[in-house]
Amino acid sequence: MRKGRGRTSRIRRRKLFRSSESRGVNESHKPAFIELKKWLRDRKFEDTNLTPARFPGTGRGLMSKTSLQEGQLIISLPESCLLTTDTVIRSYLGAYIAKWQPPPSPLLALCTFLVSEKHAGDRSPWKPYLEILPKAYTCPVCLEPEVVNLLPKPLKTKAREQRTHVQEFFTSSRDFFSSLQPLFSETVESIFSYSALLWAWCTVNTRAVYMKHRRRHCFSAEPDTYALAPYLDLLNHSPDVQVKAAFNEETRCYEIRTVSSCRKHEEVFICYGPHDNQRLFLEYGFVSIHNPHACVYVSEGWNQLSFYH
């Protein structure tokens, strides 16, 4: 038998192939991530478990530096790194939000802050985080109408509802944006455009973690449960993993613990929830190939007998 043609060699090659499929290319040397790490260190966060990397299939994510054990704390992001409505209220926008009637929603406050800080460019203290955010999103609300028309009917209906919701969100916010004119030399219409608000809306909708905040009278009664978590939000979704994620009131950090182990140099995942692929596509702009929660939506009035014809 020629060397390397036996059963043991085949098993070894299969293991190496699977390993190469899951192993990412380290991107911590890239300028954007170097600046983000400096920014995070200034805010008292230093990561020892994870590093940015690009993976086949999932794209940009976080890779384990060492083997991670079951129950291990994999990331603990200080409150000073989180972008919440508290951040917005403490900023130059706070006085404008406090006097606006009817009170704006927490979502509008966060979106307004994101658009404003992105417009500030180099002057924004949040620039290192803004630089690593996606420039565009793949949620149905961002797709051209002719592309949405190609979707299955139940998904197409939801996608159109989502677009209508965001358009109404933009229209109803215009007067509030106009009240911010004293803050800018340019016209607010050129800064707070539909495309700018759509980008901010998608940023919050796809990347925010759940964090409940106390009720503030300067905001509407809508739940204030958003927190943008720089670096932590690079973690991708897998329906096969379990984690424990929450804000720790004692340490004042947003913490994630893994329920399962992870080998060195593999992608570290979290689970966004037990979502089917329609929900994942609507809310996050992607689908999961091996999704145990997958289901098929059928149009109302569908004739079951036609399935057999």
Tab-separated table of C-alpha atoms in Angstrom:
chain	number	residue	atom	x	y	z
A	1	MET	CA	0.000	0.000	0.000
A	2	ARG	CA	1.344	3.405	-0.961
A	3	LYS	CA	2.071	5.775	1.911
A	4	GLY	CA	-0.840	8.077	2.797
A	5	ARG	CA	-3.526	5.887	1.124
A	6	GLY	CA	-4.709	3.977	4.215
A	7	ARG	CA	-7.829	4.405	6.379
A	8	THR	CA	-5.914	6.258	9.113
A	9	SER	CA	-4.570	8.730	6.553
A	10	ARG	CA	-8.079	9.358	5.155
A	11	ILE	CA	-9.450	10.063	8.643
A	12	ARG	CA	-6.563	12.432	9.315
A	13	ARG	CA	-7.200	14.291	6.049
A	14	ARG	CA	-10.923	14.596	6.822
A	15	LYS	CA	-10.134	16.044	10.254
A	16	LEU	CA	-7.695	18.531	8.737
A	17	PHE	CA	-10.283	19.535	6.118
A	18	ARG	CA	-12.993	20.099	8.757
A	19	SER	CA	-10.508	22.072	10.853
A	20	SER	CA	-9.531	24.290	7.912
A	21	GLU	CA	-13.220	24.908	7.179
A	22	SER	CA	-13.859	26.239	10.681
A	23	ARG	CA	-10.550	28.046	11.170
A	24	GLY	CA	-10.489	31.750	10.452
A	25	VAL	CA	-7.899	34.218	9.204
A	26	ASN	CA	-6.767	36.525	12.001
A	27	GLU	CA	-7.624	40.190	11.279
A	28	SER	CA	-6.411	41.796	14.513
A	29	HIS	CA	-3.550	43.434	12.581
A	30	LYS	CA	-5.930	45.534	10.472
A	31	PRO	CA	-5.896	49.271	11.283
A	32	ALA	CA	-9.623	49.416	12.109
A	33	PHE	CA	-9.294	46.673	14.717
A	34	ILE	CA	-6.082	48.125	16.145
A	35	GLU	CA	-7.893	51.436	16.697
A	36	LEU	CA	-10.917	49.645	18.171
A	37	LYS	CA	-8.721	47.718	20.618
A	38	LYS	CA	-7.019	50.961	21.740
A	39	TRP	CA	-10.420	52.575	22.203
A	40	LEU	CA	-11.641	49.610	24.241
A	41	ARG	CA	-8.504	49.611	26.426
A	42	ASP	CA	-9.107	53.283	27.218
A	43	ARG	CA	-12.523	52.206	28.461
A	44	LYS	CA	-11.052	49.490	30.706
A	45	PHE	CA	-11.632	46.475	28.437
A	46	GLU	CA	-8.867	44.071	27.487
A	47	ASP	CA	-9.780	40.814	25.781
A	48	THR	CA	-7.724	37.683	26.417
A	49	ASN	CA	-10.012	35.004	24.938
A	50	LEU	CA	-11.009	36.268	21.492
A	51	THR	CA	-9.549	37.905	18.414
A	52	PRO	CA	-11.187	39.269	15.215
A	53	ALA	CA	-10.995	36.926	12.245
A	54	ARG	CA	-12.668	36.179	8.920
A	55	PHE	CA	-14.250	32.768	8.457
A	56	PRO	CA	-15.458	30.822	5.417
A	57	GLY	CA	-19.237	30.825	5.404
A	58	THR	CA	-19.880	33.372	8.167
A	59	GLY	CA	-17.486	36.174	7.240
A	60	ARG	CA	-16.180	38.435	10.010
A	61	GLY	CA	-16.398	37.079	13.550
A	62	LEU	CA	-14.417	36.324	16.687
A	63	MET	CA	-11.939	33.450	17.026
A	64	SER	CA	-10.845	31.770	20.224
A	65	LYS	CA	-7.227	32.394	21.253
A	66	THR	CA	-7.287	29.399	23.606
A	67	SER	CA	-9.561	26.450	24.292
A	68	LEU	CA	-12.734	27.624	25.991
A	69	GLN	CA	-14.271	25.398	28.622
A	70	GLU	CA	-17.921	24.862	29.461
A	71	GLY	CA	-19.212	27.644	31.719
A	72	GLN	CA	-16.209	29.905	31.062
A	73	LEU	CA	-16.638	33.672	30.923
A	74	ILE	CA	-15.647	34.466	27.351
A	75	ILE	CA	-16.255	38.215	27.300
A	76	SER	CA	-16.994	40.884	29.904
A	77	LEU	CA	-17.601	44.301	28.348
A	78	PRO	CA	-17.616	47.251	30.797
A	79	GLU	CA	-20.624	49.556	30.898
A	80	SER	CA	-18.360	52.390	29.708
A	81	CYS	CA	-18.100	50.624	26.325
A	82	LEU	CA	-21.853	50.233	25.829
A	83	LEU	CA	-23.874	52.633	23.720
A	84	THR	CA	-27.299	53.055	25.331
A	85	THR	CA	-29.936	55.732	25.823
A	86	ASP	CA	-27.938	56.822	28.890
A	87	THR	CA	-25.080	57.611	26.474
A	88	VAL	CA	-27.425	59.673	24.328
A	89	ILE	CA	-28.964	61.589	27.251
A	90	ARG	CA	-25.490	62.542	28.533
A	91	SER	CA	-24.526	63.838	25.091
A	92	TYR	CA	-25.260	67.103	23.287
A	93	LEU	CA	-28.579	65.552	22.194
A	94	GLY	CA	-29.846	65.228	25.773
A	95	ALA	CA	-31.268	68.752	26.092
A	96	TYR	CA	-33.104	68.453	22.769
A	97	ILE	CA	-34.595	65.080	23.703
A	98	ALA	CA	-35.686	66.332	27.135
A	99	LYS	CA	-37.771	69.183	25.704
A	100	TRP	CA	-39.246	67.429	22.666
A	101	GLN	CA	-42.967	66.598	22.720
A	102	PRO	CA	-44.268	64.027	22.332
A	103	PRO	CA	-41.249	62.247	23.852
A	104	PRO	CA	-39.133	60.403	21.269
A	105	SER	CA	-38.722	56.660	21.491
A	106	PRO	CA	-35.511	55.069	22.820
A	107	LEU	CA	-34.968	53.648	19.329
A	108	LEU	CA	-35.173	57.087	17.743
A	109	ALA	CA	-32.707	58.467	20.291
A	110	LEU	CA	-30.148	55.765	19.459
A	111	CYS	CA	-30.639	56.111	15.708
A	112	THR	CA	-30.280	59.894	15.911
A	113	PHE	CA	-27.058	59.545	17.909
A	114	LEU	CA	-25.599	57.053	15.415
A	115	VAL	CA	-26.361	59.260	12.410
A	116	SER	CA	-25.028	62.354	14.162
A	117	GLU	CA	-21.806	60.672	15.291
A	118	LYS	CA	-21.215	59.137	11.891
A	119	HIS	CA	-21.647	62.582	10.344
A	120	ALA	CA	-19.077	63.973	12.830
A	121	GLY	CA	-16.416	61.686	11.345
A	122	ASP	CA	-12.999	62.177	12.945
A	123	ARG	CA	-14.515	64.435	15.627
A	124	SER	CA	-16.628	61.611	17.032
A	125	PRO	CA	-15.290	59.829	20.141
A	126	TRP	CA	-17.166	56.775	18.842
A	127	LYS	CA	-15.308	56.724	15.522
A	128	PRO	CA	-13.323	53.489	16.219
A	129	TYR	CA	-16.604	51.644	16.759
A	130	LEU	CA	-18.430	53.299	13.867
A	131	GLU	CA	-15.569	52.364	11.531
A	132	ILE	CA	-16.056	48.630	12.044
A	133	LEU	CA	-19.841	48.706	11.664
A	134	PRO	CA	-21.212	47.417	8.331
A	135	LYS	CA	-21.537	50.098	5.669
A	136	ALA	CA	-24.701	48.406	4.365
A	137	TYR	CA	-27.086	45.677	5.478
A	138	THR	CA	-28.843	42.763	3.779
A	139	CYS	CA	-32.164	42.847	5.639
A	140	PRO	CA	-35.203	42.808	3.295
A	141	VAL	CA	-35.896	46.472	4.146
A	142	CYS	CA	-32.639	47.331	2.350
A	143	LEU	CA	-33.377	45.327	-0.798
A	144	GLU	CA	-34.673	46.805	-4.033
A	145	PRO	CA	-38.420	46.244	-4.626
A	146	GLU	CA	-37.734	44.023	-7.659
A	147	VAL	CA	-35.636	41.743	-5.428
A	148	VAL	CA	-38.317	41.661	-2.706
A	149	ASN	CA	-40.841	40.622	-5.391
A	150	LEU	CA	-38.838	37.424	-5.926
A	151	LEU	CA	-39.276	36.301	-2.306
A	152	PRO	CA	-41.886	33.703	-1.266
A	153	LYS	CA	-45.259	35.342	-0.656
A	154	PRO	CA	-45.306	35.121	3.183
A	155	LEU	CA	-41.787	36.560	3.396
A	156	LYS	CA	-42.553	39.183	0.740
A	157	THR	CA	-45.534	40.374	2.798
A	158	LYS	CA	-43.396	40.680	5.940
A	159	ALA	CA	-40.646	42.458	4.015
A	160	ARG	CA	-43.084	45.036	2.675
A	161	GLU	CA	-44.499	45.561	6.169
A	162	GLN	CA	-40.963	46.126	7.457
A	163	ARG	CA	-40.243	48.698	4.734
A	164	THR	CA	-43.494	50.539	5.483
A	165	HIS	CA	-42.646	50.561	9.192
A	166	VAL	CA	-39.210	52.117	8.627
A	167	GLN	CA	-40.562	54.665	6.144
A	168	GLU	CA	-43.207	55.747	8.674
A	169	PHE	CA	-40.511	55.871	11.355
A	170	PHE	CA	-38.525	58.257	9.163
A	171	THR	CA	-41.508	60.450	8.257
A	172	SER	CA	-42.686	60.774	11.857
A	173	SER	CA	-39.162	61.742	12.992
A	174	ARG	CA	-38.571	64.626	10.591
A	175	ASP	CA	-39.853	67.340	12.923
A	176	PHE	CA	-37.581	66.089	15.695
A	177	PHE	CA	-34.598	66.160	13.332
A	178	SER	CA	-35.502	69.745	12.378
A	179	SER	CA	-35.288	70.757	16.045
A	180	LEU	CA	-31.617	69.716	16.008
A	181	GLN	CA	-30.642	72.288	13.355
A	182	PRO	CA	-28.761	74.533	15.866
A	183	LEU	CA	-26.259	71.695	16.332
A	184	PHE	CA	-25.192	71.592	12.679
A	185	SER	CA	-23.865	73.959	10.054
A	186	GLU	CA	-25.338	71.776	7.295
A	187	THR	CA	-29.072	71.335	6.842
A	188	VAL	CA	-30.520	68.515	8.937
A	189	GLU	CA	-32.293	67.222	5.805
A	190	SER	CA	-28.896	66.432	4.270
A	191	ILE	CA	-27.664	64.706	7.443
A	192	PHE	CA	-30.763	62.821	8.564
A	193	SER	CA	-31.761	61.402	5.201
A	194	TYR	CA	-33.817	58.246	4.773
A	195	SER	CA	-30.722	56.227	3.830
A	196	ALA	CA	-28.857	57.484	6.905
A	197	LEU	CA	-31.737	56.603	9.225
A	198	LEU	CA	-32.182	53.222	7.534
A	199	TRP	CA	-28.513	52.417	8.209
A	200	ALA	CA	-28.902	53.422	11.870
A	201	TRP	CA	-32.149	51.476	12.246
A	202	CYS	CA	-30.529	48.339	10.832
A	203	THR	CA	-27.495	48.828	13.074
A	204	VAL	CA	-29.646	48.851	16.197
A	205	ASN	CA	-32.016	46.143	14.980
A	206	THR	CA	-29.318	43.670	13.959
A	207	ARG	CA	-26.571	44.344	16.523
A	208	ALA	CA	-28.092	45.495	19.821
A	209	VAL	CA	-28.085	43.176	22.827
A	210	TYR	CA	-30.922	43.050	25.346
A	211	MET	CA	-30.390	45.285	28.349
A	212	LYS	CA	-33.320	46.679	30.307
A	213	HIS	CA	-33.055	50.323	31.399
A	214	ARG	CA	-35.052	52.275	33.926
A	215	ARG	CA	-37.990	54.225	32.584
A	216	ARG	CA	-37.195	57.845	31.700
A	217	HIS	CA	-39.971	60.415	31.255
A	218	CYS	CA	-38.055	62.068	28.430
A	219	PHE	CA	-38.697	58.945	26.320
A	220	SER	CA	-41.920	57.410	25.074
A	221	ALA	CA	-43.402	54.372	26.807
A	222	GLU	CA	-41.791	51.935	24.365
A	223	PRO	CA	-39.461	49.426	26.081
A	224	ASP	CA	-35.919	50.736	26.498
A	225	THR	CA	-34.020	47.482	26.071
A	226	TYR	CA	-31.262	48.269	23.550
A	227	ALA	CA	-27.510	48.319	24.100
A	228	LEU	CA	-24.920	48.439	21.334
A	229	ALA	CA	-21.906	46.443	22.475
A	230	PRO	CA	-18.719	47.219	20.511
A	231	TYR	CA	-16.527	44.182	19.773
A	232	LEU	CA	-18.966	41.805	21.474
A	233	ASP	CA	-21.335	42.355	18.542
A	234	LEU	CA	-18.809	40.693	16.225
A	235	LEU	CA	-19.977	37.329	17.588
A	236	ASN	CA	-21.998	35.468	14.951
A	237	HIS	CA	-25.097	33.327	15.394
A	238	SER	CA	-25.328	29.558	15.473
A	239	PRO	CA	-28.507	27.686	16.465
A	240	ASP	CA	-26.362	24.839	17.806
A	241	VAL	CA	-24.706	26.711	20.682
A	242	GLN	CA	-25.912	27.869	24.041
A	243	VAL	CA	-24.628	30.830	26.013
A	244	LYS	CA	-25.634	32.810	29.059
A	245	ALA	CA	-25.681	36.531	28.291
A	246	ALA	CA	-26.745	39.377	30.572
A	247	PHE	CA	-25.660	42.622	32.172
A	248	ASN	CA	-24.044	41.935	35.550
A	249	GLU	CA	-25.217	44.595	38.022
A	250	GLU	CA	-22.328	43.836	40.400
A	251	THR	CA	-19.455	44.049	37.916
A	252	ARG	CA	-21.292	46.622	35.728
A	253	CYS	CA	-20.302	44.606	32.675
A	254	TYR	CA	-22.216	42.845	29.934
A	255	GLU	CA	-21.064	39.243	30.235
A	256	ILE	CA	-21.300	36.145	28.069
A	257	ARG	CA	-20.556	32.661	29.334
A	258	THR	CA	-20.372	29.649	27.063
A	259	VAL	CA	-22.462	26.599	27.920
A	260	SER	CA	-20.391	24.437	25.574
A	261	SER	CA	-16.648	24.146	24.962
A	262	CYS	CA	-14.759	25.585	21.980
A	263	ARG	CA	-11.403	24.556	20.598
A	264	LYS	CA	-8.487	26.932	20.055
A	265	HIS	CA	-8.577	28.955	16.807
A	266	GLU	CA	-12.227	28.114	16.093
A	267	GLU	CA	-15.026	30.636	15.632
A	268	VAL	CA	-16.899	31.444	18.831
A	269	PHE	CA	-20.656	31.679	18.345
A	270	ILE	CA	-23.627	32.881	20.329
A	271	CYS	CA	-27.294	32.123	19.709
A	272	TYR	CA	-29.611	35.030	18.869
A	273	GLY	CA	-32.589	32.883	19.813
A	274	PRO	CA	-34.596	29.884	18.500
A	275	HIS	CA	-35.473	31.666	15.249
A	276	ASP	CA	-36.536	30.123	11.958
A	277	ASN	CA	-34.859	31.326	8.763
A	278	GLN	CA	-37.634	33.767	7.868
A	279	ARG	CA	-37.161	35.528	11.211
A	280	LEU	CA	-33.367	35.491	10.838
A	281	PHE	CA	-33.568	36.982	7.354
A	282	LEU	CA	-36.073	39.664	8.333
A	283	GLU	CA	-34.285	40.755	11.494
A	284	TYR	CA	-30.624	40.083	10.690
A	285	GLY	CA	-30.291	39.654	6.929
A	286	PHE	CA	-29.012	36.064	6.814
A	287	VAL	CA	-30.234	32.460	7.029
A	288	SER	CA	-28.811	29.443	8.830
A	289	ILE	CA	-28.100	26.459	6.570
A	290	HIS	CA	-28.526	23.766	9.224
A	291	ASN	CA	-31.287	25.353	11.268
A	292	PRO	CA	-33.180	22.992	13.606
A	293	HIS	CA	-35.885	25.686	13.913
A	294	ALA	CA	-36.503	25.831	10.163
A	295	CYS	CA	-40.122	25.807	9.053
A	296	VAL	CA	-42.114	26.487	5.892
A	297	TYR	CA	-44.677	29.296	5.766
A	298	VAL	CA	-47.618	28.835	3.414
A	299	SER	CA	-50.001	31.455	2.080
A	300	GLU	CA	-53.472	31.767	3.589
A	301	GLY	CA	-56.009	29.731	1.677
A	302	TRP	CA	-53.393	27.240	0.432
A	303	ASN	CA	-55.047	24.069	-0.857
A	304	GLN	CA	-53.462	21.040	0.766
A	305	LEU	CA	-54.602	18.741	-2.078
A	306	SER	CA	-52.557	20.698	-4.598
A	307	PHE	CA	-49.439	19.406	-2.826
A	308	TYR	CA	-50.136	15.928	-4.154
A	309	HIS	CA	-50.963	16.951	-7.755
